[in-house]
Structure formats: structure tokens, C-alpha cells
Short mmCIF file of C-alpha atoms and ligand atoms in Angstrom, two decimals:
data_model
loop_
_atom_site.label_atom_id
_atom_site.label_comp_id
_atom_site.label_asym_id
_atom_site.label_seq_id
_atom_site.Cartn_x
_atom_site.Cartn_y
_atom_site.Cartn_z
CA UNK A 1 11.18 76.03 221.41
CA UNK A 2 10.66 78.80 223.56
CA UNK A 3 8.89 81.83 221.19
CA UNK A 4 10.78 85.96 221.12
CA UNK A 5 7.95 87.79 222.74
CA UNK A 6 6.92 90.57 219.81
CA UNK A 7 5.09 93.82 220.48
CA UNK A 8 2.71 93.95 217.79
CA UNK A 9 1.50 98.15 216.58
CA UNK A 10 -1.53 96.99 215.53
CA UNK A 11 -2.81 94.70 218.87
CA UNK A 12 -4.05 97.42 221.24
CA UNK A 13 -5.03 96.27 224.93
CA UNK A 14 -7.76 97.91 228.37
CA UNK A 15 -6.77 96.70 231.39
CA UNK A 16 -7.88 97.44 234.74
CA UNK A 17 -9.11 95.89 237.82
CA UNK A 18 -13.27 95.37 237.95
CA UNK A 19 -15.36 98.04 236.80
CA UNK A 20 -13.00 99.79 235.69
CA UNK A 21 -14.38 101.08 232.86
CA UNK A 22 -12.58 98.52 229.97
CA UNK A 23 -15.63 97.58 227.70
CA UNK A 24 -16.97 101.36 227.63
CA UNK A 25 -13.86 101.94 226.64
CA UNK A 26 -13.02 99.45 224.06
CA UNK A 27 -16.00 101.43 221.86
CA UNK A 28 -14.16 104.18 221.53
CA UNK A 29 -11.11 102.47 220.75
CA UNK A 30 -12.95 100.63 218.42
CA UNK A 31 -14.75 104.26 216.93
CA UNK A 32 -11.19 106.18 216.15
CA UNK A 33 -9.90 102.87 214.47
CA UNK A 34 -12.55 102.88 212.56
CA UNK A 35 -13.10 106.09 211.81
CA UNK A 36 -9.59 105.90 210.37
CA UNK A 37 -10.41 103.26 208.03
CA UNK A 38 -9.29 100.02 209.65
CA UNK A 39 -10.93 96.78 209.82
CA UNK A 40 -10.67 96.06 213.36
CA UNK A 41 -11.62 93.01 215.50
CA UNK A 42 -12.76 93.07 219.07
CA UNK A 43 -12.19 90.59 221.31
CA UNK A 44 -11.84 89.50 225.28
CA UNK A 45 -10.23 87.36 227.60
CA UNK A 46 -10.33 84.91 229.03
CA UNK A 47 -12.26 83.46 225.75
CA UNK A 48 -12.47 85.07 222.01
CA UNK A 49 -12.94 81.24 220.13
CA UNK A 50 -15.70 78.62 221.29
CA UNK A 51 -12.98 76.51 223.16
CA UNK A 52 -11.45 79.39 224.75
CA UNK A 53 -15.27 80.81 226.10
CA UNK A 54 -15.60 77.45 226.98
CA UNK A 55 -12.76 77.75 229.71
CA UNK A 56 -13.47 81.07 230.56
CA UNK A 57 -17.08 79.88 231.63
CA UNK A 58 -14.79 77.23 233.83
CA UNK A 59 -12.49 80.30 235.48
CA UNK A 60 -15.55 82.19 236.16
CA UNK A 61 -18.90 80.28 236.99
CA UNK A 62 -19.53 80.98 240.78
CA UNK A 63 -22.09 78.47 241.67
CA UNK A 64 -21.00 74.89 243.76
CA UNK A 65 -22.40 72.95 241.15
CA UNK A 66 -19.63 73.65 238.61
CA UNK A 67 -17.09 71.70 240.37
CA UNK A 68 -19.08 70.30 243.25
CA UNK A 69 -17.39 71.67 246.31
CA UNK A 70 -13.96 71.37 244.71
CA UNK A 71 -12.52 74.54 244.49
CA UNK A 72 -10.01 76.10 241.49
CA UNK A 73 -6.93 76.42 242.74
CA UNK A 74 -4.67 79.36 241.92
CA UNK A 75 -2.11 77.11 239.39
CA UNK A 76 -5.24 75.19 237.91
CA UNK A 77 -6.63 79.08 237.50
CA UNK A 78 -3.32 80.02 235.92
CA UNK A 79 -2.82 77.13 233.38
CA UNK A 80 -6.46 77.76 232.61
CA UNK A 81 -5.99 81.29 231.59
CA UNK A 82 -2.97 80.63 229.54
CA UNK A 83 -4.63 77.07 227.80
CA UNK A 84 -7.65 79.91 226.58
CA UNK A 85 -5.00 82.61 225.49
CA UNK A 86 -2.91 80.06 223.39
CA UNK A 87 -5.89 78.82 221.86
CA UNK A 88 -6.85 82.80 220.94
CA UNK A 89 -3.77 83.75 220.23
CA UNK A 90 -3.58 81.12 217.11
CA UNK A 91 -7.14 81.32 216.03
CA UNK A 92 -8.11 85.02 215.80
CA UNK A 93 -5.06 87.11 217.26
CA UNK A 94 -2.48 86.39 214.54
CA UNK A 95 -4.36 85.64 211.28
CA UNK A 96 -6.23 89.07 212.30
CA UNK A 97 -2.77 90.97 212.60
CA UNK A 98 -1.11 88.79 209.47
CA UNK A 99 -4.31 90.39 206.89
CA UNK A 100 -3.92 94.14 208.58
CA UNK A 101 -6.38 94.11 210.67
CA UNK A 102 -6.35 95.96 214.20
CA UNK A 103 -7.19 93.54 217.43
CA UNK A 104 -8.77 95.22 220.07
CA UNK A 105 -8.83 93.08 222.86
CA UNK A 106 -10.24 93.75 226.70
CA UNK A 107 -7.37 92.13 228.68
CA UNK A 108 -4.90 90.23 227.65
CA UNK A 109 -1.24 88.84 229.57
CA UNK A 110 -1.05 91.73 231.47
CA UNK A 111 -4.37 90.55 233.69
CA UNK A 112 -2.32 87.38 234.40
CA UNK A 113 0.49 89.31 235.83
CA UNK A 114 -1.82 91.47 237.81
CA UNK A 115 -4.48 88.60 238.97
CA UNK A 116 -2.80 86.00 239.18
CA UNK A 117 1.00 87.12 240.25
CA UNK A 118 -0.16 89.69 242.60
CA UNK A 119 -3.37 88.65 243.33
CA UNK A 120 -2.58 84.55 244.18
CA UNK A 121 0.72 85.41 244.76
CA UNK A 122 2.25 83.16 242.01
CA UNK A 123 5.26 83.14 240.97
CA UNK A 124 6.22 86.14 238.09
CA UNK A 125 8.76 84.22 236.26
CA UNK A 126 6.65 81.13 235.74
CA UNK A 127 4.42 83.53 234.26
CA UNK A 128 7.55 85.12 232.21
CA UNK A 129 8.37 81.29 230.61
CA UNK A 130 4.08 80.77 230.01
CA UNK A 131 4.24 84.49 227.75
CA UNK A 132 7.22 83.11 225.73
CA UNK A 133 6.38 79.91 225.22
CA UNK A 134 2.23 79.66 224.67
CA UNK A 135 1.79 83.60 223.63
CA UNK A 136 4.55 84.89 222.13
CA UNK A 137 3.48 88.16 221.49
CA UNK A 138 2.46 91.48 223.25
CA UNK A 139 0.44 94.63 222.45
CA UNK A 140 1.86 97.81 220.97
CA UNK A 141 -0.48 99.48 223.04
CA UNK A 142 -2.45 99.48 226.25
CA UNK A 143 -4.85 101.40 227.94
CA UNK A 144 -4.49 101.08 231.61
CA UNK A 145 -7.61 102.26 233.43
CA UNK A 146 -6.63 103.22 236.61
CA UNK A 147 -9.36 103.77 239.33
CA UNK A 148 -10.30 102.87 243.29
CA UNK A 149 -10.86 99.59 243.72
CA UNK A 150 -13.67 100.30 245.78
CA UNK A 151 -15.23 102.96 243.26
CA UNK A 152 -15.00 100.23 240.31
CA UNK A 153 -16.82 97.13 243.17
CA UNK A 154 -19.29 99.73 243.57
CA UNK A 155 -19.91 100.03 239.76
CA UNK A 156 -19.82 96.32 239.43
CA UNK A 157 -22.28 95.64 242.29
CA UNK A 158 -25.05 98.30 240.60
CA UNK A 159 -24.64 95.95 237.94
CA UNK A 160 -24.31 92.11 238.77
CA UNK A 161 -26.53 90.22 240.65
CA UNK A 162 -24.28 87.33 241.38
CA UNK A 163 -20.37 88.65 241.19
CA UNK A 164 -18.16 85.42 239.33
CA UNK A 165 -15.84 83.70 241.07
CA UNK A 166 -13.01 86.26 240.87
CA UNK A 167 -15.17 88.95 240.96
CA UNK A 168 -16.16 87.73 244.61
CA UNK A 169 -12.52 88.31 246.08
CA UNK A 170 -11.95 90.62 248.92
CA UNK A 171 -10.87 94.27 248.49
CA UNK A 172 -6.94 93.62 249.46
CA UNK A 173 -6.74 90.85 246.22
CA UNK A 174 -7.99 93.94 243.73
CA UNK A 175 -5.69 96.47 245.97
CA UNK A 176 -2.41 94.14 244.99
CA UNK A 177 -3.73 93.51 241.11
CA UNK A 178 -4.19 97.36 241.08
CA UNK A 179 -0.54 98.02 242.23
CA UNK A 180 0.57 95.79 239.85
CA UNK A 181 -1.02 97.23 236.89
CA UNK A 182 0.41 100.62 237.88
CA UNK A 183 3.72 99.56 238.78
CA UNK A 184 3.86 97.58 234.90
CA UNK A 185 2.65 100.62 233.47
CA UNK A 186 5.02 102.66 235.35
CA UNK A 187 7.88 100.29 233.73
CA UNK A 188 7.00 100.08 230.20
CA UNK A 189 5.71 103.76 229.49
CA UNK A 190 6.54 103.46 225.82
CA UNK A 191 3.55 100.50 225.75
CA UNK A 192 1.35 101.38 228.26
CA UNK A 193 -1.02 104.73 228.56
CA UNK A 194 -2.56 105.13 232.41
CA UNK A 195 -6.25 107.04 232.01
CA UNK A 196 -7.49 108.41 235.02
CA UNK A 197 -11.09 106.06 234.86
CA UNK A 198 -12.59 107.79 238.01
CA UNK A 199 -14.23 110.61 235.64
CA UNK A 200 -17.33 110.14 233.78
CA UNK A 201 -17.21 107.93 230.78
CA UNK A 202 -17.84 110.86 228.10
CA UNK A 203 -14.70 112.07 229.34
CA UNK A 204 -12.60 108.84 229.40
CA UNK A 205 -14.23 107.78 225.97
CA UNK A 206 -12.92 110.87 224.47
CA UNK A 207 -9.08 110.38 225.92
CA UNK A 208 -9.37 106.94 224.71
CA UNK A 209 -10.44 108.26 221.20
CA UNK A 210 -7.31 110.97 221.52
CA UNK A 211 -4.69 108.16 222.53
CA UNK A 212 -5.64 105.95 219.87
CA UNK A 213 -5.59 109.09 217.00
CA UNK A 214 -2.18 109.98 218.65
CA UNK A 215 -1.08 106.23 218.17
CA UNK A 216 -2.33 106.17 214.75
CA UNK A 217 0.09 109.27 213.51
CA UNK A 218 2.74 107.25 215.16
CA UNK A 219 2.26 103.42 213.89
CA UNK A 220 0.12 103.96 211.36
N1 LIG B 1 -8.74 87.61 234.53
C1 LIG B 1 -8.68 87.82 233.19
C2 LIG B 1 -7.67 87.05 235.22
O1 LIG B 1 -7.75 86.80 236.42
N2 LIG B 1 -6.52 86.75 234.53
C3 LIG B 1 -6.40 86.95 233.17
O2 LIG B 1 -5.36 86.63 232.58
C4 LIG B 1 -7.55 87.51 232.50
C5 LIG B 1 -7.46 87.74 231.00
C6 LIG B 1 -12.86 88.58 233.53
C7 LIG B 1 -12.21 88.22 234.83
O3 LIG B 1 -11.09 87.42 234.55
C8 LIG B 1 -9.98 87.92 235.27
C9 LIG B 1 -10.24 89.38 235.46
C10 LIG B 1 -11.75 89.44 235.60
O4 LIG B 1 -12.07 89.26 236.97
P1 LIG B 1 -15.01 89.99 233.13
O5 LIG B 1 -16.45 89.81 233.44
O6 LIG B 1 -14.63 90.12 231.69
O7 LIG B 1 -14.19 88.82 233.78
O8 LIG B 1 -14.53 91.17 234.05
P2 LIG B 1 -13.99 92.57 233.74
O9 LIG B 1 -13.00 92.53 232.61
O10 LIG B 1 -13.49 93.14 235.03
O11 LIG B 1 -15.27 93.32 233.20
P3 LIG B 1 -16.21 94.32 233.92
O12 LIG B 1 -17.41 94.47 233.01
O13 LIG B 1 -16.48 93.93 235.32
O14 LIG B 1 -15.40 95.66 233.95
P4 LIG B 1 -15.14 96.72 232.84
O15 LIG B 1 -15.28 96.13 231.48
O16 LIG B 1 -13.87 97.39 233.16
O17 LIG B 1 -16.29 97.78 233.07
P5 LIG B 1 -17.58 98.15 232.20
O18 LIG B 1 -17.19 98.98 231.05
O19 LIG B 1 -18.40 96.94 231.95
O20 LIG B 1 -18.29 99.09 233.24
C11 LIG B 1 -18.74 98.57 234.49
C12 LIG B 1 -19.97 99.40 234.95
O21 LIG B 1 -19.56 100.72 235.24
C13 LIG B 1 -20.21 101.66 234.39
C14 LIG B 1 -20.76 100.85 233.21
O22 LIG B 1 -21.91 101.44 232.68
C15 LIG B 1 -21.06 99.52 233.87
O23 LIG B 1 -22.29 99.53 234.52
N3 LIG B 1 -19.18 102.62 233.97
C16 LIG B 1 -19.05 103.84 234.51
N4 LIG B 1 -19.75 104.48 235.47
C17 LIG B 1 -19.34 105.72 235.81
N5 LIG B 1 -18.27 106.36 235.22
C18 LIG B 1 -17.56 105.76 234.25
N6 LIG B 1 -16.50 106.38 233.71
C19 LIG B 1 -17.94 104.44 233.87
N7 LIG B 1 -17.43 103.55 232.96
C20 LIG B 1 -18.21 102.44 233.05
#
């Protein structure tokens, strides 16, 4: 049966392309919910259960020796991504929403869309029939960090020592997951909130904070 995809007030979502800023971020998400008085959960994907980190360690380990010299292709990558957001989706999404708690969770669909529509060039309703059927439900609210895709590789390289597997795609594959981000967020300004990520992170962290107080007096 093919699930009604529900926005969900209390499942807030970052998204962004690499460096972007997302986990710094999801603190202060994390602080005004808080704050507030709401249990609140905090999660990631690809992963968020033991089966589902198990497949994100598939998606993401960069050296030969995971799969020999046998490479992931983009509808093996897909599948992948979808098998590990089923599995959280069931296991910690829902019966987190169902007792009142808030999910916080550092991408979510929205990365598929963006990474692997734009970015492998797959095909967007495919996608479409994969949200319905395995997810079946959507955020209330999400933070779109928006920044250069070179100023967020640069972050990332101060950081890693050996970029993952996605991570170690050329610039034009971020530059098309970038423009999709926008152009979703662009379409759906009633979900989405696009923060300017290129300032410092004092700055974001306290427009993230202001969003999420804003959202409370609305959905709370
Ligand atoms: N993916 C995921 C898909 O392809 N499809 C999907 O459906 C899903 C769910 C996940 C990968 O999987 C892909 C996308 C990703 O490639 P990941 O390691 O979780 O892998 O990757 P990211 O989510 O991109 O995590 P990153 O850590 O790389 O980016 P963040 O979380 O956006 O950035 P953050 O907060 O860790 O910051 C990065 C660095 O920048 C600094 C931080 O201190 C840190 O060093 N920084 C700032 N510096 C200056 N100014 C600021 N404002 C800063 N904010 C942070």
C-alpha cells in the first residue's frame, strides 16, 4: 500500500551540502527545544539504529577494501539510503514523535533528492514512489544551510584526513545538490527556512535558536 506522505510539527530537519555547517547547528536546535521544555532526540542519516549505521558505514567507507574494486553504483547507493531510512523511520522516528518527543535529525529525504537526483542524476519520481512507500512522512521544519560549495570543501578538508566516498566527488556534483536544495526550498517556503551558513557559527547558531523559538509559538 503506498503510505500519504505527513509533515510532522514536531520532526525538524539541517540540510546542506558538506561543511555546511549542519551538526553545529543541530546544538542549537537542540538548546531552544530544550530550553523550552521538550524531550528531544537527535539523530542522523544515513544511520540513527545499529542496522541503519551499519549501511551508512557501507555508503560511505572510502577505502578499496570495502568492496574490493567493485564500485557502488548510483541505484545500489539509492536503495541503500532508503533501506537505512525505513529502518529509522520505524525504530526511533515515529515512536519518538507518537510519546511527544521532538526529532532532530541532520538530513533526512531531502539529501536524497539533492545527492542522489541531482547529484547521480536519478530519476526524481522514483525517488517520489521510495518517500511514499518506505518513509511516509516529512519534517515540519527544515533548516537549509545554504553556503559555497567550495567554502564548505574547504571547511571539510581542515577537518578530514581521508574525505568518504561521497565526500570525494568533484565540485560540479555538490554545485547540482546545492541547486537543488535551494530550488526545494524555494518551492516549499512554508517547510523550509534558508540560513545564510557563510557567517560565523555564533551568528548562524543564534538564527537557528530564533527560527526554532519562532516555530515553537507557531506549532507548539
Ligand atoms: N547523503 C546523506 C546522501 O547522499 N543521501 C542521503 O539521503 C543522505 C541522508 C553523510 C553523507 O551522506 C550523503 C551526504 C553526505 O555526503 P556526513 O559525514 O554525515 O555524511 O556528512 P555531512 O552531513 O556533510 O557532515 P559534515 O560534518 O561534513 O558537515 P556539517 O555537519 O554540515 O558541518 P559541521 O557542523 O561538521 O562543520 C564542518 C566544519 O566546519 C566548521 C566546523 O567546526 C567543522 O570543522 N564550521 C564552521 N566554520 C566556520 N564558520 C561556520 N559558520 C562553521 N560552521 C561549522
Amino acid at each position: 500500500m503506498t503510505e500519504l506522505l505527513v509533515p510532522h510539527p514536531r520532526f525538524i530537519t539541517l540540510e546542506g551540502g558538506e561543511g555546511a555547517g549542519k551538526s553545529t547547528a543541530l546544538a542549537a536546535v537542540r538548546e531552544a527545544l530544550q530550553s523550552s521544555g521538550y524531550e528531544v532526540v537527535r539523530t542522523r542519516e544515513p544511520g540513527g539504529t545499529p542496522l541503519a549505521e551499519k549501511i551508512r558505514g557501507l555508503l560511505l567507507e572510502n577505502r578499496p577494501s570495502a568492496g574490493g574494486s567493485e564500485a557502488l553504483v548510483p541505484e545500489t547507493e539509492l536503495l541503500l539510503m532508503f533501506a537505512a531510512r525505513a529502518q529509522h523511520v520505524r525504530e526511533v522516528i515515529r515512536p519518538a514523535l507518537q510519546r511527544g518527543a521532538y526529532v532532530v535529525c541532520d538530513r533526512f529525504t531531502d539529501s536524497s533528492y539533492a545527492y542522489q537526483g541531482a547529484g547521480r542524476g536519478l530519476d526524481q519520481s522514483w525517488i517520489e514512489d521510495l518517500e511514499r512507500r518506505a518513509v511516509g512522512l516529512r519534517p515540519g521544519l527544515t533548516l537549509l544551510l545554504d553556503l559555497d560549495v567550495r567554502q564548505g570543501r574547504a571547511r571539510t578538508r581542515g577537518r578530514d584526513l581521508w574525505p568518504d566516498r561521497i565526500e570525494s566527488e568533484q565540485d560540479d556534483f555538490f554545485e547540482r545538490v546545492r541547486e537543488c536544495f535551494r530550488l526545494r526550498a524555494a518551492a516549499d517556503p512554508g517547510r523550509f527556512r534558508l540560513i545564510d551558513a557563510t557567517r560565523p557559527a555564533a551568528v548562524v547558531a543564534s538564527e537557528v535558536g530564533a527560527v526554532v523559538s519562532e516555530w515553537l509559538r507557531h506549532a507548539g
